[in-house]
Amino acid sequence: GAHQDALTAAVSAHDFYRNRDIQRGWGSSLTAKAAMQLSKIHLHLGSLKEAEAKAREALLLFQATAGDDSPLCAGAFERLGTVLMQQGRKSEAQVAFLGAYKIEAIKDAFNLVEIMEVHNKLVDSHLQG
């Protein structure tokens, strides 16, 4: 269906940017954004290992290209936490959600809704058996 079509397009985009990064000799935030899109699609398809791998790839690239406290990293941490929770890896998910929470809390454009969403995921990760 639609997710499978989106996966094909997202893989093509990710491959394009990753190959360009290889040619240039460094990673880019465009590759990270493509990896985030892949992680989202894999999550929807239930391919949790693939979703985790792409979220981790995106996080590392965002940290390298935008800095450890970039809002882009918050999104990658949050996605990683979501994937880890779905795999039953609660303690790892808590670390990821906490990373997202810390970044959301220091953003210049503080968004209460965004930080509350991350806060709720972090609290839920502690409450789930």
Tab-separated table of C-alpha atoms in Angstrom:
chain	number	residue	atom	x	y	z
A	1	GLY	CA	0.000	0.000	0.000
A	2	ALA	CA	0.949	3.599	0.601
A	3	HIS	CA	3.618	2.810	3.187
A	4	GLN	CA	5.330	0.373	0.817
A	5	ASP	CA	5.363	3.025	-1.929
A	6	ALA	CA	6.711	5.573	0.547
A	7	LEU	CA	9.400	3.101	1.606
A	8	THR	CA	10.617	2.739	-1.981
A	9	ALA	CA	10.870	6.507	-2.415
A	10	ALA	CA	12.504	7.002	0.985
A	11	VAL	CA	15.113	4.304	0.330
A	12	SER	CA	15.972	5.997	-2.979
A	13	ALA	CA	16.349	9.388	-1.300
A	14	HIS	CA	18.444	7.962	1.530
A	15	ASP	CA	20.696	6.093	-0.904
A	16	PHE	CA	21.146	9.247	-2.995
A	17	TYR	CA	22.190	11.399	-0.029
A	18	ARG	CA	24.335	8.682	1.570
A	19	ASN	CA	26.204	8.095	-1.690
A	20	ARG	CA	26.750	11.834	-2.036
A	21	ASP	CA	28.106	11.899	1.530
A	22	ILE	CA	30.511	9.080	0.677
A	23	GLN	CA	31.742	10.976	-2.383
A	24	ARG	CA	32.257	14.129	-0.333
A	25	GLY	CA	33.823	12.332	2.601
A	26	TRP	CA	31.408	13.481	5.318
A	27	GLY	CA	27.870	12.921	6.539
A	28	SER	CA	25.090	15.441	6.013
A	29	SER	CA	21.883	16.462	7.729
A	30	LEU	CA	20.009	15.621	4.502
A	31	THR	CA	21.060	11.990	4.902
A	32	ALA	CA	19.938	12.169	8.534
A	33	LYS	CA	16.546	13.564	7.518
A	34	ALA	CA	16.162	10.772	4.954
A	35	ALA	CA	17.088	8.246	7.671
A	36	MET	CA	14.418	9.750	9.945
A	37	GLN	CA	11.830	9.326	7.210
A	38	LEU	CA	12.905	5.704	6.753
A	39	SER	CA	12.699	5.090	10.493
A	40	LYS	CA	9.155	6.485	10.528
A	41	ILE	CA	8.034	4.267	7.651
A	42	HIS	CA	9.713	1.172	9.141
A	43	LEU	CA	7.988	1.931	12.446
A	44	HIS	CA	4.595	2.076	10.689
A	45	LEU	CA	5.368	-1.204	8.909
A	46	GLY	CA	6.418	-2.874	12.172
A	47	SER	CA	10.025	-3.327	11.035
A	48	LEU	CA	11.401	-2.302	14.407
A	49	LYS	CA	15.048	-3.322	13.937
A	50	GLU	CA	15.228	-1.284	10.734
A	51	ALA	CA	13.431	1.638	12.389
A	52	GLU	CA	15.925	1.543	15.256
A	53	ALA	CA	18.933	1.400	12.940
A	54	LYS	CA	17.753	4.411	10.916
A	55	ALA	CA	16.871	6.425	14.034
A	56	ARG	CA	20.352	5.735	15.439
A	57	GLU	CA	21.953	6.683	12.116
A	58	ALA	CA	19.985	9.934	12.032
A	59	LEU	CA	20.906	10.762	15.620
A	60	LEU	CA	24.624	10.280	14.988
A	61	LEU	CA	24.497	12.374	11.820
A	62	PHE	CA	22.489	15.158	13.474
A	63	GLN	CA	24.929	15.207	16.381
A	64	ALA	CA	27.873	15.421	13.971
A	65	THR	CA	26.354	18.042	11.670
A	66	ALA	CA	24.195	20.166	13.976
A	67	GLY	CA	25.574	19.545	17.478
A	68	ASP	CA	24.506	17.444	20.433
A	69	ASP	CA	21.907	19.950	21.612
A	70	SER	CA	20.255	20.522	18.221
A	71	PRO	CA	16.455	20.280	18.104
A	72	LEU	CA	17.001	17.800	15.266
A	73	CYS	CA	18.581	15.462	17.824
A	74	ALA	CA	15.495	15.738	20.028
A	75	GLY	CA	13.340	14.291	17.260
A	76	ALA	CA	15.791	11.466	16.642
A	77	PHE	CA	16.007	10.669	20.372
A	78	GLU	CA	12.211	10.649	20.616
A	79	ARG	CA	11.833	8.346	17.603
A	80	LEU	CA	14.514	6.036	18.999
A	81	GLY	CA	12.739	5.925	22.362
A	82	THR	CA	9.444	5.065	20.691
A	83	VAL	CA	11.028	2.230	18.717
A	84	LEU	CA	12.834	0.875	21.771
A	85	MET	CA	9.622	0.916	23.840
A	86	GLN	CA	7.858	-1.066	21.123
A	87	GLN	CA	10.659	-3.619	21.372
A	88	GLY	CA	10.200	-3.851	25.142
A	89	ARG	CA	13.595	-2.243	25.807
A	90	LYS	CA	12.304	0.104	28.471
A	91	SER	CA	15.539	1.230	30.136
A	92	GLU	CA	17.138	2.100	26.773
A	93	ALA	CA	13.974	3.946	25.750
A	94	GLN	CA	14.091	5.968	28.965
A	95	VAL	CA	17.628	7.131	28.145
A	96	ALA	CA	16.508	8.169	24.655
A	97	PHE	CA	13.402	9.990	25.919
A	98	LEU	CA	15.485	11.765	28.545
A	99	GLY	CA	17.868	12.915	25.796
A	100	ALA	CA	14.916	14.344	23.852
A	101	TYR	CA	13.485	15.931	26.991
A	102	LYS	CA	16.737	17.707	27.866
A	103	ILE	CA	17.051	19.174	24.383
A	104	GLU	CA	13.404	20.248	24.214
A	105	ALA	CA	13.796	22.015	27.564
A	106	ILE	CA	16.714	24.199	26.408
A	107	LYS	CA	15.454	25.171	22.960
A	108	ASP	CA	15.293	28.898	22.237
A	109	ALA	CA	11.787	28.472	20.862
A	110	PHE	CA	10.437	26.563	23.857
A	111	ASN	CA	7.280	24.710	22.867
A	112	LEU	CA	5.272	23.497	25.843
A	113	VAL	CA	3.247	21.026	23.755
A	114	GLU	CA	6.377	19.350	22.367
A	115	ILE	CA	8.059	19.077	25.751
A	116	MET	CA	4.879	17.702	27.334
A	117	GLU	CA	4.642	15.018	24.637
A	118	VAL	CA	8.212	13.921	25.384
A	119	HIS	CA	7.561	14.245	29.128
A	120	ASN	CA	4.532	11.964	28.854
A	121	LYS	CA	6.499	9.351	26.906
A	122	LEU	CA	9.262	9.462	29.498
A	123	VAL	CA	6.779	9.087	32.375
A	124	ASP	CA	4.923	6.299	30.538
A	125	SER	CA	8.192	4.428	30.043
A	126	HIS	CA	8.605	4.368	33.824
A	127	LEU	CA	5.014	3.338	34.515
A	128	GLN	CA	4.783	0.483	32.011
A	129	GLY	CA	5.472	-2.927	33.513
